[in-house]
Amino acid sequence: MAKPLVVITGASSGIGAATAQAFAAEGYPQLLLARRIDRMKALGLPNAMCRVVDVRDREAIANAVKDAEEKYGPADCLFNNAGIARLGDITKQDPAEWDEMIDINVNGVMNGVHAVMDGMVKRRHGTIVQMSSIAGRKVYPDHTVYCGTKYFVHGLSDSLREHLAPHDVRVIVISPGIIETEVLDHVTDKTTLANYRAAKVKIGGGISADHVAQSILFAYKLPQNVLIQEICITPTRQGY
Ligand code: NDP
């Protein structure tokens, strides 16, 4: 039987790209969304529609999902993953960095939900995997606004889960610790970055994005009446 459509935002690198590879290996058709289309195409995945979409553009996500559904059938899984981390000392940080995080990590996540939720409710089938962070469960130094956005994802997802459960739609929150990706490449606060890197070295480094991808795949493949509500996955030595 043909497998259903999986939609991944932020599929051009890191955890999104690793998850796209994991689902492709199991034969799922996919809609891959991000701004860097070359990186998505370079993954060379079969049955993958790659589209340049900024998650801040609600209409663009909805249109891309509609196009992919015409080709592959209804979206059964959304990995709402796109996000940025502009960590920094809030007393010195440019508020433009706050806005960017809120627009992408909060409004971008809402736009993803908006694109798939109605269809899933009508079909009484579907799974929304929400990318939060361990920083959506507790606070860390210089993560102030980033934590705020990820606490939002937790709160939103708990409420969404309660609302969608009677419609048999699953909401899974994924809360990783330190994962080796490009997520901190754009941090402008040098002290923050140095402290983060030192903390990471102290625990022996982050873990591979593929471990996160495999956890998502495992949770998704469980029967529709089985829900792992949250996956909190960290390096073993990250005891904080
Ligand atoms: P990466 O920087 O490697 O990936 C981020 C992805 O998000 C890229 O594909 C990027 O694509 C996409 N993205 C960013 N902004 C936008 C936008 N406006 N529109 C569309 N896509 C966008 O980092 P990660 O893989 O680590 O990050 C993925 C998620 O995981 C984030 O939500 C992050 O907060 C979360 N996370 C990461 C952790 C870690 O330690 N790495 C820990 C906990 C959570 P492009 O630039 O091409 O648009």
PDB file of C-alpha atoms and ligand atoms in Angstrom:
ATOM      1  CA  MET A   1       0.000   0.000   0.000  1.00  0.00           C
ATOM      2  CA  ALA A   2       1.284   3.491  -0.869  1.00  0.00           C
ATOM      3  CA  LYS A   3       2.519   5.426   2.140  1.00  0.00           C
ATOM      4  CA  PRO A   4       0.982   8.789   3.028  1.00  0.00           C
ATOM      5  CA  LEU A   5       2.475  12.235   2.578  1.00  0.00           C
ATOM      6  CA  VAL A   6       4.854  13.615   5.215  1.00  0.00           C
ATOM      7  CA  VAL A   7       5.471  17.386   5.363  1.00  0.00           C
ATOM      8  CA  ILE A   8       8.693  18.708   6.924  1.00  0.00           C
ATOM      9  CA  THR A   9       9.466  22.370   7.538  1.00  0.00           C
ATOM     10  CA  GLY A  10      13.131  23.326   7.884  1.00  0.00           C
ATOM     11  CA  ALA A  11      14.201  20.336   5.793  1.00  0.00           C
ATOM     12  CA  SER A  12      17.335  21.925   4.340  1.00  0.00           C
ATOM     13  CA  SER A  13      19.675  21.062   7.223  1.00  0.00           C
ATOM     14  CA  GLY A  14      20.101  19.541  10.660  1.00  0.00           C
ATOM     15  CA  ILE A  15      17.243  17.648  12.261  1.00  0.00           C
ATOM     16  CA  GLY A  16      14.782  18.384   9.423  1.00  0.00           C
ATOM     17  CA  ALA A  17      17.137  17.015   6.766  1.00  0.00           C
ATOM     18  CA  ALA A  18      17.951  13.940   8.888  1.00  0.00           C
ATOM     19  CA  THR A  19      14.232  13.281   9.391  1.00  0.00           C
ATOM     20  CA  ALA A  20      13.570  13.644   5.656  1.00  0.00           C
ATOM     21  CA  GLN A  21      16.273  11.034   5.036  1.00  0.00           C
ATOM     22  CA  ALA A  22      14.814   8.680   7.642  1.00  0.00           C
ATOM     23  CA  PHE A  23      11.279   8.870   6.223  1.00  0.00           C
ATOM     24  CA  ALA A  24      12.566   8.547   2.632  1.00  0.00           C
ATOM     25  CA  ALA A  25      14.394   5.357   3.588  1.00  0.00           C
ATOM     26  CA  GLU A  26      10.998   3.910   4.576  1.00  0.00           C
ATOM     27  CA  GLY A  27       9.357   4.975   1.316  1.00  0.00           C
ATOM     28  CA  TYR A  28       7.252   7.969   2.428  1.00  0.00           C
ATOM     29  CA  PRO A  29       6.517  10.663  -0.160  1.00  0.00           C
ATOM     30  CA  GLN A  30       7.420  14.053   1.248  1.00  0.00           C
ATOM     31  CA  LEU A  31       6.966  17.774   0.929  1.00  0.00           C
ATOM     32  CA  LEU A  32      10.197  19.466   2.020  1.00  0.00           C
ATOM     33  CA  LEU A  33      10.044  23.158   2.898  1.00  0.00           C
ATOM     34  CA  ALA A  34      12.776  25.713   3.634  1.00  0.00           C
ATOM     35  CA  ARG A  35      14.399  28.716   2.019  1.00  0.00           C
ATOM     36  CA  ARG A  36      17.569  26.966   0.778  1.00  0.00           C
ATOM     37  CA  ILE A  37      16.200  24.789  -2.013  1.00  0.00           C
ATOM     38  CA  ASP A  38      19.653  23.653  -3.199  1.00  0.00           C
ATOM     39  CA  ARG A  39      20.274  21.992   0.153  1.00  0.00           C
ATOM     40  CA  MET A  40      16.945  20.141  -0.008  1.00  0.00           C
ATOM     41  CA  LYS A  41      17.514  19.021  -3.604  1.00  0.00           C
ATOM     42  CA  ALA A  42      21.054  17.906  -2.739  1.00  0.00           C
ATOM     43  CA  LEU A  43      19.558  15.328  -0.354  1.00  0.00           C
ATOM     44  CA  GLY A  44      18.501  13.540  -3.564  1.00  0.00           C
ATOM     45  CA  LEU A  45      15.455  11.928  -1.987  1.00  0.00           C
ATOM     46  CA  PRO A  46      12.928  10.015  -4.099  1.00  0.00           C
ATOM     47  CA  ASN A  47       9.285  11.197  -4.129  1.00  0.00           C
ATOM     48  CA  ALA A  48      10.194  14.486  -2.509  1.00  0.00           C
ATOM     49  CA  MET A  49       8.663  17.762  -3.607  1.00  0.00           C
ATOM     50  CA  CYS A  50      11.015  20.561  -2.539  1.00  0.00           C
ATOM     51  CA  ARG A  51       9.605  24.077  -2.238  1.00  0.00           C
ATOM     52  CA  VAL A  52      11.072  27.421  -1.230  1.00  0.00           C
ATOM     53  CA  VAL A  53       8.795  28.466   1.613  1.00  0.00           C
ATOM     54  CA  ASP A  54       9.435  30.858   4.450  1.00  0.00           C
ATOM     55  CA  VAL A  55       7.357  29.570   7.372  1.00  0.00           C
ATOM     56  CA  ARG A  56       6.402  33.168   8.199  1.00  0.00           C
ATOM     57  CA  ASP A  57       4.280  33.108   5.022  1.00  0.00           C
ATOM     58  CA  ARG A  58       1.037  31.392   6.012  1.00  0.00           C
ATOM     59  CA  GLU A  59      -0.370  31.321   2.499  1.00  0.00           C
ATOM     60  CA  ALA A  60       2.828  29.898   0.993  1.00  0.00           C
ATOM     61  CA  ILE A  61       2.842  26.908   3.383  1.00  0.00           C
ATOM     62  CA  ALA A  62      -0.855  26.221   2.754  1.00  0.00           C
ATOM     63  CA  ASN A  63      -0.374  26.417  -1.028  1.00  0.00           C
ATOM     64  CA  ALA A  64       2.641  24.101  -0.965  1.00  0.00           C
ATOM     65  CA  VAL A  65       0.707  21.538   1.101  1.00  0.00           C
ATOM     66  CA  LYS A  66      -2.203  21.767  -1.360  1.00  0.00           C
ATOM     67  CA  ASP A  67       0.129  21.150  -4.332  1.00  0.00           C
ATOM     68  CA  ALA A  68       1.822  18.181  -2.649  1.00  0.00           C
ATOM     69  CA  GLU A  69      -1.543  16.684  -1.670  1.00  0.00           C
ATOM     70  CA  GLU A  70      -2.670  16.843  -5.311  1.00  0.00           C
ATOM     71  CA  LYS A  71       0.356  14.743  -6.241  1.00  0.00           C
ATOM     72  CA  TYR A  72       0.739  12.401  -3.254  1.00  0.00           C
ATOM     73  CA  GLY A  73      -2.621  12.412  -1.437  1.00  0.00           C
ATOM     74  CA  PRO A  74      -3.507  13.843   1.989  1.00  0.00           C
ATOM     75  CA  ALA A  75      -0.794  14.962   4.400  1.00  0.00           C
ATOM     76  CA  ASP A  76      -0.765  12.487   7.285  1.00  0.00           C
ATOM     77  CA  CYS A  77       2.255  13.850   9.141  1.00  0.00           C
ATOM     78  CA  LEU A  78       3.585  17.349   9.670  1.00  0.00           C
ATOM     79  CA  PHE A  79       7.004  17.771  11.270  1.00  0.00           C
ATOM     80  CA  ASN A  80       6.756  21.423  12.314  1.00  0.00           C
ATOM     81  CA  ASN A  81      10.494  21.804  12.704  1.00  0.00           C
ATOM     82  CA  ALA A  82      11.775  25.087  11.200  1.00  0.00           C
ATOM     83  CA  GLY A  83      13.306  27.307  13.845  1.00  0.00           C
ATOM     84  CA  ILE A  84      16.191  29.567  14.768  1.00  0.00           C
ATOM     85  CA  ALA A  85      18.169  30.190  17.969  1.00  0.00           C
ATOM     86  CA  ARG A  86      19.558  33.708  18.325  1.00  0.00           C
ATOM     87  CA  LEU A  87      20.897  33.196  21.839  1.00  0.00           C
ATOM     88  CA  GLY A  88      22.280  36.250  23.605  1.00  0.00           C
ATOM     89  CA  ASP A  89      22.365  38.468  26.677  1.00  0.00           C
ATOM     90  CA  ILE A  90      18.884  40.014  26.564  1.00  0.00           C
ATOM     91  CA  THR A  91      20.080  43.291  28.081  1.00  0.00           C
ATOM     92  CA  LYS A  92      22.372  43.808  25.089  1.00  0.00           C
ATOM     93  CA  GLN A  93      20.522  41.962  22.334  1.00  0.00           C
ATOM     94  CA  ASP A  94      19.088  43.769  19.314  1.00  0.00           C
ATOM     95  CA  PRO A  95      15.279  43.461  19.610  1.00  0.00           C
ATOM     96  CA  ALA A  96      15.254  42.604  15.891  1.00  0.00           C
ATOM     97  CA  GLU A  97      16.622  39.208  16.970  1.00  0.00           C
ATOM     98  CA  TRP A  98      13.679  38.793  19.390  1.00  0.00           C
ATOM     99  CA  ASP A  99      11.249  39.567  16.576  1.00  0.00           C
ATOM    100  CA  GLU A 100      12.912  37.113  14.211  1.00  0.00           C
ATOM    101  CA  MET A 101      12.730  34.272  16.750  1.00  0.00           C
ATOM    102  CA  ILE A 102       9.116  35.008  17.606  1.00  0.00           C
ATOM    103  CA  ASP A 103       8.090  35.286  13.951  1.00  0.00           C
ATOM    104  CA  ILE A 104       9.732  32.002  12.948  1.00  0.00           C
ATOM    105  CA  ASN A 105       9.496  29.827  16.081  1.00  0.00           C
ATOM    106  CA  VAL A 106       6.006  30.950  17.116  1.00  0.00           C
ATOM    107  CA  ASN A 107       4.088  32.267  14.112  1.00  0.00           C
ATOM    108  CA  GLY A 108       5.867  29.860  11.759  1.00  0.00           C
ATOM    109  CA  VAL A 109       4.703  26.922  13.888  1.00  0.00           C
ATOM    110  CA  MET A 110       1.130  28.255  13.897  1.00  0.00           C
ATOM    111  CA  ASN A 111       1.260  28.552  10.109  1.00  0.00           C
ATOM    112  CA  GLY A 112       2.284  24.901   9.802  1.00  0.00           C
ATOM    113  CA  VAL A 113      -0.566  23.791  12.053  1.00  0.00           C
ATOM    114  CA  HIS A 114      -2.975  25.917  10.030  1.00  0.00           C
ATOM    115  CA  ALA A 115      -1.930  24.222   6.763  1.00  0.00           C
ATOM    116  CA  VAL A 116      -2.750  20.652   7.839  1.00  0.00           C
ATOM    117  CA  MET A 117      -5.116  20.684  10.827  1.00  0.00           C
ATOM    118  CA  ASP A 118      -8.512  20.920   9.096  1.00  0.00           C
ATOM    119  CA  GLY A 119      -7.731  18.088   6.694  1.00  0.00           C
ATOM    120  CA  MET A 120      -6.520  15.826   9.492  1.00  0.00           C
ATOM    121  CA  VAL A 121      -9.623  16.508  11.578  1.00  0.00           C
ATOM    122  CA  LYS A 122     -11.923  15.789   8.598  1.00  0.00           C
ATOM    123  CA  ARG A 123     -10.115  12.510   7.861  1.00  0.00           C
ATOM    124  CA  ARG A 124      -9.893  11.650  11.583  1.00  0.00           C
ATOM    125  CA  HIS A 125      -6.245  10.742  10.960  1.00  0.00           C
ATOM    126  CA  GLY A 126      -2.945  12.550  11.196  1.00  0.00           C
ATOM    127  CA  THR A 127       0.067  13.389  13.326  1.00  0.00           C
ATOM    128  CA  ILE A 128       1.580  16.787  14.081  1.00  0.00           C
ATOM    129  CA  VAL A 129       5.126  16.624  15.440  1.00  0.00           C
ATOM    130  CA  GLN A 130       6.019  19.925  17.082  1.00  0.00           C
ATOM    131  CA  MET A 131       9.674  20.874  17.396  1.00  0.00           C
ATOM    132  CA  SER A 132      10.245  22.368  20.825  1.00  0.00           C
ATOM    133  CA  SER A 133      13.448  21.938  22.842  1.00  0.00           C
ATOM    134  CA  ILE A 134      14.580  20.995  26.311  1.00  0.00           C
ATOM    135  CA  ALA A 135      14.670  24.810  26.505  1.00  0.00           C
ATOM    136  CA  GLY A 136      10.869  24.622  26.235  1.00  0.00           C
ATOM    137  CA  ARG A 137      10.805  22.801  29.593  1.00  0.00           C
ATOM    138  CA  LYS A 138      13.413  24.723  31.588  1.00  0.00           C
ATOM    139  CA  VAL A 139      15.487  27.867  31.223  1.00  0.00           C
ATOM    140  CA  TYR A 140      19.148  28.177  30.249  1.00  0.00           C
ATOM    141  CA  PRO A 141      21.594  31.146  30.336  1.00  0.00           C
ATOM    142  CA  ASP A 142      21.127  33.606  27.449  1.00  0.00           C
ATOM    143  CA  HIS A 143      18.247  31.534  26.002  1.00  0.00           C
ATOM    144  CA  THR A 144      15.665  34.087  27.195  1.00  0.00           C
ATOM    145  CA  VAL A 145      13.562  34.762  24.079  1.00  0.00           C
ATOM    146  CA  TYR A 146      14.418  31.370  22.554  1.00  0.00           C
ATOM    147  CA  CYS A 147      13.059  29.733  25.740  1.00  0.00           C
ATOM    148  CA  GLY A 148       9.971  31.935  25.467  1.00  0.00           C
ATOM    149  CA  THR A 149       9.290  30.677  21.945  1.00  0.00           C
ATOM    150  CA  LYS A 150       9.812  27.050  22.894  1.00  0.00           C
ATOM    151  CA  TYR A 151       7.651  27.348  26.059  1.00  0.00           C
ATOM    152  CA  PHE A 152       5.018  28.638  23.647  1.00  0.00           C
ATOM    153  CA  VAL A 153       5.379  25.489  21.516  1.00  0.00           C
ATOM    154  CA  HIS A 154       4.916  23.333  24.626  1.00  0.00           C
ATOM    155  CA  GLY A 155       1.835  25.243  25.806  1.00  0.00           C
ATOM    156  CA  LEU A 156       0.296  25.386  22.361  1.00  0.00           C
ATOM    157  CA  SER A 157       0.923  21.700  21.764  1.00  0.00           C
ATOM    158  CA  ASP A 158      -0.548  20.552  25.095  1.00  0.00           C
ATOM    159  CA  SER A 159      -3.713  22.484  24.338  1.00  0.00           C
ATOM    160  CA  LEU A 160      -3.786  21.363  20.709  1.00  0.00           C
ATOM    161  CA  ARG A 161      -3.361  17.737  21.767  1.00  0.00           C
ATOM    162  CA  GLU A 162      -6.329  17.985  24.124  1.00  0.00           C
ATOM    163  CA  HIS A 163      -8.423  19.594  21.398  1.00  0.00           C
ATOM    164  CA  LEU A 164      -7.474  17.193  18.597  1.00  0.00           C
ATOM    165  CA  ALA A 165      -7.468  13.939  20.592  1.00  0.00           C
ATOM    166  CA  PRO A 166     -11.232  13.336  20.170  1.00  0.00           C
ATOM    167  CA  HIS A 167     -10.653  13.632  16.410  1.00  0.00           C
ATOM    168  CA  ASP A 168      -7.944  10.927  16.545  1.00  0.00           C
ATOM    169  CA  VAL A 169      -5.250  13.387  15.524  1.00  0.00           C
ATOM    170  CA  ARG A 170      -1.991  12.983  17.445  1.00  0.00           C
ATOM    171  CA  VAL A 171       0.189  15.841  18.687  1.00  0.00           C
ATOM    172  CA  ILE A 172       3.756  14.892  19.617  1.00  0.00           C
ATOM    173  CA  VAL A 173       6.246  17.336  21.132  1.00  0.00           C
ATOM    174  CA  ILE A 174       9.916  16.708  20.531  1.00  0.00           C
ATOM    175  CA  SER A 175      12.311  18.311  23.029  1.00  0.00           C
ATOM    176  CA  PRO A 176      15.948  17.773  22.126  1.00  0.00           C
ATOM    177  CA  GLY A 177      18.988  18.781  24.111  1.00  0.00           C
ATOM    178  CA  ILE A 178      22.258  19.531  22.331  1.00  0.00           C
ATOM    179  CA  ILE A 179      22.199  18.145  18.785  1.00  0.00           C
ATOM    180  CA  GLU A 180      25.049  18.666  16.296  1.00  0.00           C
ATOM    181  CA  THR A 181      23.540  20.980  13.651  1.00  0.00           C
ATOM    182  CA  GLU A 182      24.000  24.472  12.214  1.00  0.00           C
ATOM    183  CA  VAL A 183      21.511  25.980  14.683  1.00  0.00           C
ATOM    184  CA  LEU A 184      24.024  28.245  16.453  1.00  0.00           C
ATOM    185  CA  ASP A 185      25.846  29.415  13.315  1.00  0.00           C
ATOM    186  CA  HIS A 186      24.063  32.775  13.390  1.00  0.00           C
ATOM    187  CA  VAL A 187      24.505  33.642  17.071  1.00  0.00           C
ATOM    188  CA  THR A 188      26.018  37.144  17.186  1.00  0.00           C
ATOM    189  CA  ASP A 189      26.794  37.346  20.937  1.00  0.00           C
ATOM    190  CA  LYS A 190      30.367  36.025  21.126  1.00  0.00           C
ATOM    191  CA  THR A 191      30.365  35.508  24.915  1.00  0.00           C
ATOM    192  CA  THR A 192      27.125  33.531  24.738  1.00  0.00           C
ATOM    193  CA  LEU A 193      28.509  31.376  21.973  1.00  0.00           C
ATOM    194  CA  ALA A 194      31.789  30.736  23.792  1.00  0.00           C
ATOM    195  CA  ASN A 195      29.939  29.733  26.976  1.00  0.00           C
ATOM    196  CA  TYR A 196      27.593  27.435  25.034  1.00  0.00           C
ATOM    197  CA  ARG A 197      30.505  25.779  23.248  1.00  0.00           C
ATOM    198  CA  ALA A 198      32.410  25.299  26.517  1.00  0.00           C
ATOM    199  CA  ALA A 199      29.354  23.676  28.131  1.00  0.00           C
ATOM    200  CA  LYS A 200      29.011  21.411  25.117  1.00  0.00           C
ATOM    201  CA  VAL A 201      32.661  20.314  25.230  1.00  0.00           C
ATOM    202  CA  LYS A 202      32.238  19.585  28.955  1.00  0.00           C
ATOM    203  CA  ILE A 203      29.555  16.979  28.213  1.00  0.00           C
ATOM    204  CA  GLY A 204      31.482  15.400  25.351  1.00  0.00           C
ATOM    205  CA  GLY A 205      29.612  17.148  22.516  1.00  0.00           C
ATOM    206  CA  GLY A 206      26.099  16.957  21.143  1.00  0.00           C
ATOM    207  CA  ILE A 207      24.439  13.923  19.595  1.00  0.00           C
ATOM    208  CA  SER A 208      23.575  13.260  15.949  1.00  0.00           C
ATOM    209  CA  ALA A 209      20.404  14.612  14.335  1.00  0.00           C
ATOM    210  CA  ASP A 210      19.770  11.095  13.098  1.00  0.00           C
ATOM    211  CA  HIS A 211      18.928   9.947  16.648  1.00  0.00           C
ATOM    212  CA  VAL A 212      16.200  12.580  16.788  1.00  0.00           C
ATOM    213  CA  ALA A 213      14.976  11.561  13.327  1.00  0.00           C
ATOM    214  CA  GLN A 214      14.753   7.894  14.306  1.00  0.00           C
ATOM    215  CA  SER A 215      12.766   8.791  17.458  1.00  0.00           C
ATOM    216  CA  ILE A 216      10.247  10.731  15.381  1.00  0.00           C
ATOM    217  CA  LEU A 217       9.924   7.915  12.868  1.00  0.00           C
ATOM    218  CA  PHE A 218       9.375   5.396  15.692  1.00  0.00           C
ATOM    219  CA  ALA A 219       6.654   7.511  17.329  1.00  0.00           C
ATOM    220  CA  TYR A 220       4.929   8.187  14.014  1.00  0.00           C
ATOM    221  CA  LYS A 221       4.839   4.536  12.973  1.00  0.00           C
ATOM    222  CA  LEU A 222       3.018   3.395  16.114  1.00  0.00           C
ATOM    223  CA  PRO A 223      -0.680   2.681  15.532  1.00  0.00           C
ATOM    224  CA  GLN A 224      -2.879   5.792  15.382  1.00  0.00           C
ATOM    225  CA  ASN A 225      -4.435   4.971  18.769  1.00  0.00           C
ATOM    226  CA  VAL A 226      -1.002   5.021  20.439  1.00  0.00           C
ATOM    227  CA  LEU A 227       0.466   8.418  21.273  1.00  0.00           C
ATOM    228  CA  ILE A 228       3.897   9.291  22.609  1.00  0.00           C
ATOM    229  CA  GLN A 229       3.025  12.770  23.851  1.00  0.00           C
ATOM    230  CA  GLU A 230       6.577  14.009  24.247  1.00  0.00           C
ATOM    231  CA  ILE A 231      10.072  12.869  23.371  1.00  0.00           C
ATOM    232  CA  CYS A 232      12.830  14.528  25.405  1.00  0.00           C
ATOM    233  CA  ILE A 233      16.133  13.378  23.922  1.00  0.00           C
ATOM    234  CA  THR A 234      19.561  14.617  25.072  1.00  0.00           C
ATOM    235  CA  PRO A 235      23.159  13.488  25.208  1.00  0.00           C
ATOM    236  CA  THR A 236      23.485  11.153  28.194  1.00  0.00           C
ATOM    237  CA  ARG A 237      25.924  13.518  29.882  1.00  0.00           C
ATOM    238  CA  GLN A 238      23.593  16.507  29.481  1.00  0.00           C
ATOM    239  CA  GLY A 239      22.297  16.283  33.009  1.00  0.00           C
ATOM    240  CA  TYR A 240      20.831  19.790  32.927  1.00  0.00           C
TER     241      TYR A 240
HETATM  242  P1  NDP B   1      19.485  24.024  11.534  1.00  0.00           P
HETATM  243  O1  NDP B   1      19.908  25.438  11.581  1.00  0.00           O
HETATM  244  O2  NDP B   1      20.406  23.025  10.927  1.00  0.00           O
HETATM  245  O3  NDP B   1      18.073  23.890  10.810  1.00  0.00           O
HETATM  246  C1  NDP B   1      17.079  24.866  10.886  1.00  0.00           C
HETATM  247  C2  NDP B   1      16.121  24.662   9.744  1.00  0.00           C
HETATM  248  O4  NDP B   1      15.049  25.626   9.865  1.00  0.00           O
HETATM  249  C3  NDP B   1      16.779  24.877   8.397  1.00  0.00           C
HETATM  250  O5  NDP B   1      16.331  23.900   7.497  1.00  0.00           O
HETATM  251  C4  NDP B   1      16.279  26.250   7.979  1.00  0.00           C
HETATM  252  O6  NDP B   1      16.156  26.330   6.567  1.00  0.00           O
HETATM  253  C5  NDP B   1      14.890  26.261   8.609  1.00  0.00           C
HETATM  254  N1  NDP B   1      14.376  27.612   8.768  1.00  0.00           N
HETATM  255  C6  NDP B   1      14.841  28.603   9.555  1.00  0.00           C
HETATM  256  N2  NDP B   1      14.128  29.719   9.373  1.00  0.00           N
HETATM  257  C7  NDP B   1      13.176  29.426   8.444  1.00  0.00           C
HETATM  258  C8  NDP B   1      12.148  30.161   7.824  1.00  0.00           C
HETATM  259  N3  NDP B   1      11.920  31.445   8.116  1.00  0.00           N
HETATM  260  N4  NDP B   1      11.363  29.534   6.909  1.00  0.00           N
HETATM  261  C9  NDP B   1      11.593  28.253   6.592  1.00  0.00           C
HETATM  262  N5  NDP B   1      12.544  27.497   7.134  1.00  0.00           N
HETATM  263  C10 NDP B   1      13.335  28.093   8.051  1.00  0.00           C
HETATM  264  O7  NDP B   1      19.189  23.637  13.044  1.00  0.00           O
HETATM  265  P2  NDP B   1      18.413  22.409  13.742  1.00  0.00           P
HETATM  266  O8  NDP B   1      18.213  21.298  12.836  1.00  0.00           O
HETATM  267  O9  NDP B   1      19.109  22.210  15.018  1.00  0.00           O
HETATM  268  O10 NDP B   1      17.013  23.124  14.066  1.00  0.00           O
HETATM  269  C11 NDP B   1      15.763  22.549  13.783  1.00  0.00           C
HETATM  270  C12 NDP B   1      14.850  22.796  14.956  1.00  0.00           C
HETATM  271  O11 NDP B   1      15.335  22.073  16.078  1.00  0.00           O
HETATM  272  C13 NDP B   1      14.707  24.256  15.402  1.00  0.00           C
HETATM  273  O12 NDP B   1      13.342  24.541  15.658  1.00  0.00           O
HETATM  274  C14 NDP B   1      15.520  24.299  16.676  1.00  0.00           C
HETATM  275  O13 NDP B   1      15.068  25.307  17.548  1.00  0.00           O
HETATM  276  C15 NDP B   1      15.256  22.905  17.222  1.00  0.00           C
HETATM  277  N6  NDP B   1      16.206  22.432  18.235  1.00  0.00           N
HETATM  278  C16 NDP B   1      17.538  22.259  17.936  1.00  0.00           C
HETATM  279  C17 NDP B   1      18.409  21.810  18.913  1.00  0.00           C
HETATM  280  C18 NDP B   1      19.862  21.631  18.652  1.00  0.00           C
HETATM  281  O14 NDP B   1      20.652  21.494  19.606  1.00  0.00           O
HETATM  282  N7  NDP B   1      20.316  21.588  17.413  1.00  0.00           N
HETATM  283  C19 NDP B   1      17.940  21.498  20.275  1.00  0.00           C
HETATM  284  C20 NDP B   1      16.530  21.688  20.475  1.00  0.00           C
HETATM  285  C21 NDP B   1      15.709  22.130  19.482  1.00  0.00           C
HETATM  286  P3  NDP B   1      16.518  27.588   5.636  1.00  0.00           P
HETATM  287  O15 NDP B   1      17.545  28.404   6.354  1.00  0.00           O
HETATM  288  O16 NDP B   1      17.012  26.945   4.380  1.00  0.00           O
HETATM  289  O17 NDP B   1      15.220  28.301   5.435  1.00  0.00           O
END
